[in-house]
N, C-alpha and C. Protein backbone atom coordinates (compact mmCIF):
# COMPACT_ATOMS: atom_id res chain seq x y z
N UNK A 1 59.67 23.67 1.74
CA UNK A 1 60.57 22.77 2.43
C UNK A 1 60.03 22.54 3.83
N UNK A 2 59.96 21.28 4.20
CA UNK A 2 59.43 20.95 5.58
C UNK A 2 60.36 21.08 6.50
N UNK A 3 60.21 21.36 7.72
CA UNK A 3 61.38 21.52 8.63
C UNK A 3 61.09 20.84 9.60
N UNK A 4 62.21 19.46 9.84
CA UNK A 4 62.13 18.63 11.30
C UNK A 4 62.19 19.11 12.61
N UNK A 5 61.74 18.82 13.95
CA UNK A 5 62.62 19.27 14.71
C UNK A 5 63.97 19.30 15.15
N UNK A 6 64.68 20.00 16.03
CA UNK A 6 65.75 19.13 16.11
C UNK A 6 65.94 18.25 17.57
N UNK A 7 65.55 17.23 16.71
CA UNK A 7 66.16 15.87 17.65
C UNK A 7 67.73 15.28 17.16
N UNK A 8 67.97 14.69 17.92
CA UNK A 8 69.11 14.37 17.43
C UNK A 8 68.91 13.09 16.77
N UNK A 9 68.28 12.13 16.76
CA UNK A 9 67.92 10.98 15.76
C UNK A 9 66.89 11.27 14.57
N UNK A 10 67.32 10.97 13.42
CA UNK A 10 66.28 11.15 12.36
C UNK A 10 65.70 9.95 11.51
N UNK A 11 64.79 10.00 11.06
CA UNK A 11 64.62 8.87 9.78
C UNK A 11 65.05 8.97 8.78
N UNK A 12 65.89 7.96 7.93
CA UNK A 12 66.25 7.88 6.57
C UNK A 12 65.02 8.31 5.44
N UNK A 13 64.67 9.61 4.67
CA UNK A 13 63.62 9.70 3.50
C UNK A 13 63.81 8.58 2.36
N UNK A 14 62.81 8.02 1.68
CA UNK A 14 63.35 6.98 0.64
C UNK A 14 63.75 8.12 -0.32
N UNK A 15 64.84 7.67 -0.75
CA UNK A 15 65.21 8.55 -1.90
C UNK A 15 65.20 8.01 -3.16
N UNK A 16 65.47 6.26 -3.30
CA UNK A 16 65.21 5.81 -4.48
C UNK A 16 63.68 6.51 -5.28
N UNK A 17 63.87 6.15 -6.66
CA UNK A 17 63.25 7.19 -7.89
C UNK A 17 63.12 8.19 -8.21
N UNK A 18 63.62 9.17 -6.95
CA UNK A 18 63.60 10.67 -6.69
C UNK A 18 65.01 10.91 -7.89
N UNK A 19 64.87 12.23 -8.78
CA UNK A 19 65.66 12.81 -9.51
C UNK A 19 66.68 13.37 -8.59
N UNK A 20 68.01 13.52 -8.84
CA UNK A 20 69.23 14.32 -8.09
C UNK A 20 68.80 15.10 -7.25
N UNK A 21 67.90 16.40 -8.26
CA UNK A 21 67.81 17.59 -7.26
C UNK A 21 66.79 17.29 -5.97
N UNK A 22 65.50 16.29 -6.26
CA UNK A 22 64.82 16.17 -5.53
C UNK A 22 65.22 15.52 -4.24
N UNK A 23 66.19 14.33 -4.13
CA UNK A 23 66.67 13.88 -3.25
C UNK A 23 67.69 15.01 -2.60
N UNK A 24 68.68 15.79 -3.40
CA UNK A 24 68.98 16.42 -2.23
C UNK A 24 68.39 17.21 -1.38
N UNK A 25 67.11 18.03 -1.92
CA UNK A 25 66.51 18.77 -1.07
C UNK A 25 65.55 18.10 -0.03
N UNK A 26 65.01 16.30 -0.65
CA UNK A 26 64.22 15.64 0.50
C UNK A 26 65.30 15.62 1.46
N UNK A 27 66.79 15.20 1.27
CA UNK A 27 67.34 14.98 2.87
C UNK A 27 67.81 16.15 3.44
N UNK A 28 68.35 17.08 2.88
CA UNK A 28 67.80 18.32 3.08
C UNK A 28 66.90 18.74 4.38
N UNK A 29 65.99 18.85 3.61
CA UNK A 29 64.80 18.64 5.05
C UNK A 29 64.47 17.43 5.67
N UNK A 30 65.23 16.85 5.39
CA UNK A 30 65.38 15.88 6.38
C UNK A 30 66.25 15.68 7.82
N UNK A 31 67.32 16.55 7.54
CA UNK A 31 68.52 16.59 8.12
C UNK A 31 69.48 15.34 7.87
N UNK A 32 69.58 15.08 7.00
CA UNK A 32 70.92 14.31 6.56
C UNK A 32 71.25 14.52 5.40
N UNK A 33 72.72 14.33 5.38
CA UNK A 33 73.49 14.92 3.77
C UNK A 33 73.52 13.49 3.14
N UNK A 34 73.86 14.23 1.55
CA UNK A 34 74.00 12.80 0.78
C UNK A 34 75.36 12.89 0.25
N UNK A 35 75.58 11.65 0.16
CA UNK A 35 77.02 11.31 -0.77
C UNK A 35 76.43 10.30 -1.76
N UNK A 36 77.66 11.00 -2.84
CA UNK A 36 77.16 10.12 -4.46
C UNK A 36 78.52 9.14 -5.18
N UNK A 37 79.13 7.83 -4.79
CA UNK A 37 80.52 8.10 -4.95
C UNK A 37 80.76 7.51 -6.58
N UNK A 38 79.29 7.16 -7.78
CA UNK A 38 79.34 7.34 -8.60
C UNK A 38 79.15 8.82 -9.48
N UNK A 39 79.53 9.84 -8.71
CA UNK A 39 78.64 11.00 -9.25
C UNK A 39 79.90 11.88 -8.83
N UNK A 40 81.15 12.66 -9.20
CA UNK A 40 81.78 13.28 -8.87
C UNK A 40 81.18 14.28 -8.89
N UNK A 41 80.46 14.78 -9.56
CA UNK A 41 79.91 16.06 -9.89
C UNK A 41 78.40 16.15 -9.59
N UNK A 42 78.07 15.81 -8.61
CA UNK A 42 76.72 15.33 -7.55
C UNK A 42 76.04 16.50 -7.74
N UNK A 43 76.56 17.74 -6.93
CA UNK A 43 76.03 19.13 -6.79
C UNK A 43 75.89 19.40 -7.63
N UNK A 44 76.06 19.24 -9.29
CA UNK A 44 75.63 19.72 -10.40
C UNK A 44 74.38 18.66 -10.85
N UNK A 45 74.51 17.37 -10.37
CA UNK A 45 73.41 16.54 -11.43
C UNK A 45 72.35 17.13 -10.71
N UNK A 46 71.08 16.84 -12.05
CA UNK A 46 70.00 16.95 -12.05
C UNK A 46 69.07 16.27 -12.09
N UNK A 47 68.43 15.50 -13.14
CA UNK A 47 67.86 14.94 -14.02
C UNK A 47 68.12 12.99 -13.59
N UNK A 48 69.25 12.99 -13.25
CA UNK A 48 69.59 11.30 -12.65
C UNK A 48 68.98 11.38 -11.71
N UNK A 49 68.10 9.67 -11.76
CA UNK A 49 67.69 9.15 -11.16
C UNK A 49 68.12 8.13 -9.91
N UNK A 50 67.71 8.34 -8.36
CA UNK A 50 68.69 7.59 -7.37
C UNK A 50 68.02 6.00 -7.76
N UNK A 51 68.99 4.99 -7.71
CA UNK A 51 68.42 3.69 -7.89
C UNK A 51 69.20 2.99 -6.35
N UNK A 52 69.67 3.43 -5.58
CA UNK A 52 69.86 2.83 -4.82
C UNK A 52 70.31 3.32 -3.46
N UNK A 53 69.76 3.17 -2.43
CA UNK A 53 70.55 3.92 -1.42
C UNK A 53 71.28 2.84 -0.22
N UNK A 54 71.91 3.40 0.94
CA UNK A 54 71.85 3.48 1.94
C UNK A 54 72.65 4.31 3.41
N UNK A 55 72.06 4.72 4.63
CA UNK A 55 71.47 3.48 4.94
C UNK A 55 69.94 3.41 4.10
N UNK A 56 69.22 2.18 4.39
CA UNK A 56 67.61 1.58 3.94
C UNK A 56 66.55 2.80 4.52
N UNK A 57 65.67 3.57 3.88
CA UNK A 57 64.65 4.20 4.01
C UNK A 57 63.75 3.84 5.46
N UNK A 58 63.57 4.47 6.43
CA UNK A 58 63.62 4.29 7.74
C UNK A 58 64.46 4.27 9.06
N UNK A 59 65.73 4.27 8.78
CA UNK A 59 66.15 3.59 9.27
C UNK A 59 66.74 5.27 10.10
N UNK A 60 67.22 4.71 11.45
CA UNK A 60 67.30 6.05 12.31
C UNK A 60 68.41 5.96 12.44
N UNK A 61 69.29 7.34 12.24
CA UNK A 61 70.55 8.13 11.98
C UNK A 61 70.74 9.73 12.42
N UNK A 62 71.67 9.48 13.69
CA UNK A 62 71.92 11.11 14.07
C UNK A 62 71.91 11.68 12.69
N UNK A 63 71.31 13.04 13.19
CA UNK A 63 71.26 14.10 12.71
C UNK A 63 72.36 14.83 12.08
N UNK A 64 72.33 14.79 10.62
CA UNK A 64 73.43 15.25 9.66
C UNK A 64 74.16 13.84 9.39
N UNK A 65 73.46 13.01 9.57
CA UNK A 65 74.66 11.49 9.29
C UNK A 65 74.35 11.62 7.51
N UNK A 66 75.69 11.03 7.18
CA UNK A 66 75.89 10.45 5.30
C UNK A 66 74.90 9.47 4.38
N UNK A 67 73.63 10.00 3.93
CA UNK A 67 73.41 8.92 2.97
C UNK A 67 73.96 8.68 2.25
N UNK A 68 74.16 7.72 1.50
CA UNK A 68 75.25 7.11 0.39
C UNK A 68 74.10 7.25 -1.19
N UNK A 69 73.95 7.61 -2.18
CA UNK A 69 72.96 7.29 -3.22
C UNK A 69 73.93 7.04 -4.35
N UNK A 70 72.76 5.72 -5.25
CA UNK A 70 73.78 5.50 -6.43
C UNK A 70 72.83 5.89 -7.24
N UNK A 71 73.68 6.51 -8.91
CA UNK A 71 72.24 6.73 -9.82
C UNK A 71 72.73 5.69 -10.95
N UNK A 72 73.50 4.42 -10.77
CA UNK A 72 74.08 4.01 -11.80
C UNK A 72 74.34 2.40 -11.58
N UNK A 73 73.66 1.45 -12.04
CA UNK A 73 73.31 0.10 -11.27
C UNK A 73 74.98 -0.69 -11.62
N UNK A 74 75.94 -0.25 -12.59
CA UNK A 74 76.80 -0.88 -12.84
C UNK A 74 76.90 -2.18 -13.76
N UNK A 75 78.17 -2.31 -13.81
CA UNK A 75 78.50 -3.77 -14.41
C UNK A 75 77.91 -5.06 -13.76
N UNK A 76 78.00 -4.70 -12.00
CA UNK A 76 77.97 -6.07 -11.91
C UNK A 76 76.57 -5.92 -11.17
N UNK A 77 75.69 -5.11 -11.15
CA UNK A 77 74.13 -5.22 -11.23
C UNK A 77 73.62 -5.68 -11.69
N UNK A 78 73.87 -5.31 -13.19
CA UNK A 78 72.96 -5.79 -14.38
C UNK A 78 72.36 -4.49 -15.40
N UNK A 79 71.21 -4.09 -15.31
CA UNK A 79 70.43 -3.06 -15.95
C UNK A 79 69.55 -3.71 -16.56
N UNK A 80 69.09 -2.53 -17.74
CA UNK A 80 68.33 -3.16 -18.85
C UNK A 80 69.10 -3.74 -20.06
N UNK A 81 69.93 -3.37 -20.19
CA UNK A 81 70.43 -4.71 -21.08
C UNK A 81 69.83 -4.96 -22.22
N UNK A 82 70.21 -6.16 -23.13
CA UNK A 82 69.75 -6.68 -23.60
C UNK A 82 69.02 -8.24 -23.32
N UNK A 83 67.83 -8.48 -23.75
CA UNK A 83 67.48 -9.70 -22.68
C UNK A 83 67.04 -10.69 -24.39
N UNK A 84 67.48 -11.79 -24.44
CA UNK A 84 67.04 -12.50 -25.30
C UNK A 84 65.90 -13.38 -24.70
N UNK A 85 64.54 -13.35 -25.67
CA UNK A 85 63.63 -13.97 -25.37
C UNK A 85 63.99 -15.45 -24.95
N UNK A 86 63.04 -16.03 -23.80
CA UNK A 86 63.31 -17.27 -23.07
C UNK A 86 61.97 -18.01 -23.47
N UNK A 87 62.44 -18.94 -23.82
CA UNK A 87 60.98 -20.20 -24.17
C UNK A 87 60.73 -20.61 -23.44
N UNK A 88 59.33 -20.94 -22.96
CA UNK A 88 59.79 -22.18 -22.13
C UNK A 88 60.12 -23.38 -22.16
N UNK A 89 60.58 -24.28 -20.80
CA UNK A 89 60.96 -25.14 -20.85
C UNK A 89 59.96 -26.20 -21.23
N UNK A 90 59.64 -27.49 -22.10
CA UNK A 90 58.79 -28.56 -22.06
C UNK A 90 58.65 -29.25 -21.00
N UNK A 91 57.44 -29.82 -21.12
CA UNK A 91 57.30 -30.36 -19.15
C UNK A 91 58.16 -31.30 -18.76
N UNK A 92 58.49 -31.62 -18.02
CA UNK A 92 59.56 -32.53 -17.22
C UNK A 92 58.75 -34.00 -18.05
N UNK A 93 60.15 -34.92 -18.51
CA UNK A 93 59.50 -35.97 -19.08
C UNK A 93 58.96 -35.93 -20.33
N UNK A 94 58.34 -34.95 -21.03
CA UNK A 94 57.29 -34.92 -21.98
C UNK A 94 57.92 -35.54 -23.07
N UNK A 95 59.55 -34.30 -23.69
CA UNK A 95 60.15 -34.63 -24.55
C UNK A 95 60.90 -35.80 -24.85
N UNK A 96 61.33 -36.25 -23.74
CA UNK A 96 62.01 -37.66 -23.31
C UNK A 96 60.40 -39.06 -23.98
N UNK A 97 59.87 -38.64 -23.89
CA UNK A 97 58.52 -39.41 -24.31
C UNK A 97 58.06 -39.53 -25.56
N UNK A 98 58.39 -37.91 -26.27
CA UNK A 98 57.79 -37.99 -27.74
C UNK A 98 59.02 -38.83 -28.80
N UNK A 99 60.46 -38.85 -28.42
CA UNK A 99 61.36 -39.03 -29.11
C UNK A 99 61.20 -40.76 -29.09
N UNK A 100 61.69 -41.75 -30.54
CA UNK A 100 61.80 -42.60 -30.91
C UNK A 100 62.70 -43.04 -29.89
N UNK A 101 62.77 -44.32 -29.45
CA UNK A 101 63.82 -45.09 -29.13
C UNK A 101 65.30 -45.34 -29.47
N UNK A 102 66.48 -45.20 -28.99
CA UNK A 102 67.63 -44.95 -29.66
C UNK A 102 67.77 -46.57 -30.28
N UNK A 103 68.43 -46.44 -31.24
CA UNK A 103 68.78 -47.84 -31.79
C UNK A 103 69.53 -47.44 -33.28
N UNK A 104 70.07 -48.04 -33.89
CA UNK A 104 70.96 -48.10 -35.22
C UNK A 104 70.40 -47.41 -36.50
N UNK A 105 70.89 -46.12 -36.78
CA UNK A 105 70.00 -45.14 -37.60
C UNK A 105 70.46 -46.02 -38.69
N UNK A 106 70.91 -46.81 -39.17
CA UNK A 106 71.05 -47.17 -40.47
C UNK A 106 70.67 -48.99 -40.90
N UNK A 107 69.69 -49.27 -39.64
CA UNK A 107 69.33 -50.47 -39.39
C UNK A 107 68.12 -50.35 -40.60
N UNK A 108 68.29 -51.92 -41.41
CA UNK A 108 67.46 -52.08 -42.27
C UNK A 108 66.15 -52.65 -42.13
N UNK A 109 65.01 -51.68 -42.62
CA UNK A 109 63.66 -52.29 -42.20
C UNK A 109 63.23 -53.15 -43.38
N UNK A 110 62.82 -54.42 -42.79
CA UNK A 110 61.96 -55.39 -44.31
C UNK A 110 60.87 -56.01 -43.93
């Protein structure tokens, strides 16, 4: 474990991708605590992954100030999901070009 001095301003450690335990012990030695407010049971996880923090990685915060970490992107994030393949679009114009002229589908040719 690395040990800061003590100043009273510190830098935010990135904690995103870091596993539970690893982030708490990076801020830890960092001197700032974390809060998890998807994670009631924080001090027990392990294995979850942080996907989001703040404050932003750098960023300078007395000494012992609250990181916030999420390990859980939510409903209204998104995730991985399911993603249905996307075609692309035909070029602007193209299709408008290949199609027949509109006129009377039941017009008689002689």
């Amino acid at each position: 474990m690395r040990k800061t001095p003590k100043t009273p301003e510190v830098r935010v450690p990135r904690l995103v991708g870091l596993m539970a335990v690893d982030a708490r012990e990076t801020a830890e030695a960092r001197g700032v605590l974390l809060a998890a407010p998807d994670r009631p049971d924080f001090h027990r996880t392990v294995v979850d992954y942080v996907v989001r923090q703040f404050p932003q990685p750098g960023a300078e915060v007395p000494r012992g100030a609250v990181v916030t970490v999420w390990f859980d992107l939510g409903d209204a994030e998104g995730g991985a999901g399911v993603r249905e393949p996307r075609p692309p679009r035909p070029p602007s114009g193209g299709l408008r070009l290949e199609l027949d002229r509109p006129g009377d589908a039941f017009e008689v040719l002689g």
